[in-house]
């Protein structure tokens, strides 16, 4: 379908890459390192942080290490957090939530304060309520995980 569309060759290439990336995410057991590397490279070849670049990066964050994601997202938040655009704020929250989820999955919580502070600085309004709720849910999951670990340690000590 994409190849038969009237999109420019460059747009067709990006759309095919998006499709390949989504398929790659759906098949984690059969990962294709070549596709992952191509997606990672293409994302940062896009000159400006626009909706396409954001969508590509946000959907392929699992292709990067947690440390890489933390560094990339921190730079993006620092650069764009002063924007008034609701779309930009939602995008930044999406990135922060993804980093929190990845941190929880990897049990690495050393650097989450930056994302929590960012969320606390942004006033809550109806447009951002879902994102703030998702972030709160992620933090509750984090605390439940810590409590379970603490309980296991206490039981082991007894």
Short mmCIF file of C-alpha atoms in Angstrom, two decimals:
data_model
loop_
_atom_site.label_atom_id
_atom_site.label_comp_id
_atom_site.label_asym_id
_atom_site.label_seq_id
_atom_site.Cartn_x
_atom_site.Cartn_y
_atom_site.Cartn_z
CA UNK A 1 0.00 0.00 0.00
CA UNK A 2 2.71 2.45 0.95
CA UNK A 3 4.74 1.76 -2.18
CA UNK A 4 1.68 2.32 -4.35
CA UNK A 5 0.75 5.60 -2.66
CA UNK A 6 1.40 9.04 -4.10
CA UNK A 7 3.78 9.98 -1.30
CA UNK A 8 7.25 11.23 -2.14
CA UNK A 9 9.99 8.60 -2.08
CA UNK A 10 11.35 10.05 1.18
CA UNK A 11 7.88 9.92 2.81
CA UNK A 12 7.40 6.35 1.56
CA UNK A 13 10.72 5.42 3.14
CA UNK A 14 9.67 6.94 6.48
CA UNK A 15 6.24 5.27 6.36
CA UNK A 16 7.84 1.89 5.59
CA UNK A 17 10.26 2.42 8.45
CA UNK A 18 7.38 3.23 10.81
CA UNK A 19 5.58 0.05 9.71
CA UNK A 20 8.75 -2.03 10.12
CA UNK A 21 9.31 -0.53 13.57
CA UNK A 22 5.78 -1.31 14.72
CA UNK A 23 6.09 -4.88 13.45
CA UNK A 24 9.44 -5.17 15.21
CA UNK A 25 7.84 -4.07 18.50
CA UNK A 26 5.10 -6.66 18.08
CA UNK A 27 7.68 -9.43 17.60
CA UNK A 28 10.20 -9.02 20.44
CA UNK A 29 11.14 -12.73 20.30
CA UNK A 30 12.38 -12.39 16.72
CA UNK A 31 14.17 -9.06 16.90
CA UNK A 32 15.89 -7.76 13.78
CA UNK A 33 18.91 -5.74 14.88
CA UNK A 34 19.35 -4.31 11.38
CA UNK A 35 15.85 -2.78 11.39
CA UNK A 36 16.35 -1.49 14.94
CA UNK A 37 19.64 0.18 14.03
CA UNK A 38 18.15 1.67 10.86
CA UNK A 39 15.24 3.13 12.83
CA UNK A 40 17.56 4.54 15.49
CA UNK A 41 19.69 6.15 12.77
CA UNK A 42 16.76 7.57 10.79
CA UNK A 43 15.12 9.11 13.83
CA UNK A 44 18.07 11.38 14.43
CA UNK A 45 18.55 12.18 10.75
CA UNK A 46 15.25 14.06 10.85
CA UNK A 47 16.47 17.65 11.28
CA UNK A 48 13.80 19.09 13.61
CA UNK A 49 11.89 17.66 16.53
CA UNK A 50 8.54 17.37 14.78
CA UNK A 51 5.54 15.08 15.18
CA UNK A 52 7.05 12.41 12.90
CA UNK A 53 10.32 12.35 14.78
CA UNK A 54 8.53 12.32 18.11
CA UNK A 55 6.26 9.45 17.06
CA UNK A 56 9.15 7.41 15.68
CA UNK A 57 11.26 7.93 18.80
CA UNK A 58 8.44 7.40 21.28
CA UNK A 59 7.39 4.15 19.60
CA UNK A 60 10.93 2.85 19.37
CA UNK A 61 12.22 3.75 22.83
CA UNK A 62 12.59 0.04 23.58
CA UNK A 63 15.30 -0.14 20.91
CA UNK A 64 17.52 2.11 23.09
CA UNK A 65 19.12 1.42 26.44
CA UNK A 66 17.59 3.02 29.53
CA UNK A 67 20.65 5.27 29.89
CA UNK A 68 20.33 6.44 26.27
CA UNK A 69 16.61 7.11 26.72
CA UNK A 70 17.24 9.05 29.92
CA UNK A 71 19.84 11.24 28.21
CA UNK A 72 17.72 11.83 25.09
CA UNK A 73 14.49 12.53 26.99
CA UNK A 74 16.22 14.81 29.49
CA UNK A 75 17.57 16.95 26.64
CA UNK A 76 14.18 17.05 24.92
CA UNK A 77 12.36 18.03 28.13
CA UNK A 78 14.95 20.69 29.01
CA UNK A 79 14.68 22.18 25.53
CA UNK A 80 10.90 22.10 25.06
CA UNK A 81 9.36 22.32 28.55
CA UNK A 82 8.92 26.09 28.28
CA UNK A 83 6.66 25.74 25.24
CA UNK A 84 3.03 26.64 25.76
CA UNK A 85 1.72 24.18 23.17
CA UNK A 86 -0.50 21.52 24.73
CA UNK A 87 0.64 19.04 22.07
CA UNK A 88 4.28 19.57 23.11
CA UNK A 89 3.41 19.19 26.80
CA UNK A 90 1.54 15.94 26.10
CA UNK A 91 4.48 14.70 24.06
CA UNK A 92 6.91 15.48 26.86
CA UNK A 93 4.69 13.69 29.38
CA UNK A 94 4.56 10.66 27.06
CA UNK A 95 8.34 10.53 26.96
CA UNK A 96 8.65 10.95 30.73
CA UNK A 97 6.08 8.20 31.36
CA UNK A 98 7.91 5.85 28.99
CA UNK A 99 11.19 6.44 30.83
CA UNK A 100 9.46 5.78 34.16
CA UNK A 101 7.98 2.53 32.86
CA UNK A 102 11.36 1.42 31.47
CA UNK A 103 13.01 2.33 34.80
CA UNK A 104 10.46 0.28 36.72
CA UNK A 105 10.92 -2.69 34.39
CA UNK A 106 14.68 -2.56 34.89
CA UNK A 107 14.53 -1.78 38.64
CA UNK A 108 16.65 1.33 38.13
CA UNK A 109 15.21 4.26 40.01
CA UNK A 110 18.22 6.52 40.52
CA UNK A 111 17.28 9.08 37.87
CA UNK A 112 13.49 9.31 38.09
CA UNK A 113 13.41 12.48 40.19
CA UNK A 114 14.00 14.63 37.10
CA UNK A 115 10.82 13.31 35.45
CA UNK A 116 8.77 13.65 38.64
CA UNK A 117 9.97 17.23 39.10
CA UNK A 118 9.08 18.01 35.48
CA UNK A 119 5.55 16.67 35.98
CA UNK A 120 5.10 18.59 39.24
CA UNK A 121 6.09 21.87 37.58
CA UNK A 122 3.40 21.59 34.91
CA UNK A 123 -0.01 22.76 36.15
CA UNK A 124 -2.74 20.16 35.90
CA UNK A 125 -5.58 20.90 33.53
CA UNK A 126 -8.17 18.72 31.78
CA UNK A 127 -5.92 18.20 28.74
CA UNK A 128 -3.06 16.90 30.86
CA UNK A 129 -5.07 15.01 33.47
CA UNK A 130 -4.69 11.63 31.70
CA UNK A 131 -0.92 12.07 31.40
CA UNK A 132 -0.49 13.09 35.01
CA UNK A 133 -2.67 10.15 36.07
CA UNK A 134 -0.57 7.76 33.99
CA UNK A 135 2.54 9.14 35.60
CA UNK A 136 1.01 8.74 39.06
CA UNK A 137 0.06 5.15 38.19
CA UNK A 138 3.66 4.48 37.13
CA UNK A 139 4.91 5.87 40.42
CA UNK A 140 2.40 3.78 42.39
CA UNK A 141 3.68 0.70 40.52
CA UNK A 142 7.22 1.75 41.42
CA UNK A 143 6.32 2.08 45.11
CA UNK A 144 4.48 -1.25 45.17
CA UNK A 145 7.53 -2.90 43.65
CA UNK A 146 9.78 -1.29 46.28
CA UNK A 147 7.45 -2.40 49.09
CA UNK A 148 7.45 -5.98 47.79
CA UNK A 149 11.25 -5.98 47.63
CA UNK A 150 11.43 -4.52 51.14
CA UNK A 151 9.02 -7.15 52.46
CA UNK A 152 11.08 -9.93 50.88
CA UNK A 153 14.21 -8.52 52.51
CA UNK A 154 12.51 -8.31 55.89
CA UNK A 155 11.21 -11.87 55.60
CA UNK A 156 14.66 -13.08 54.58
CA UNK A 157 16.19 -11.37 57.62
CA UNK A 158 13.66 -12.95 59.99
#
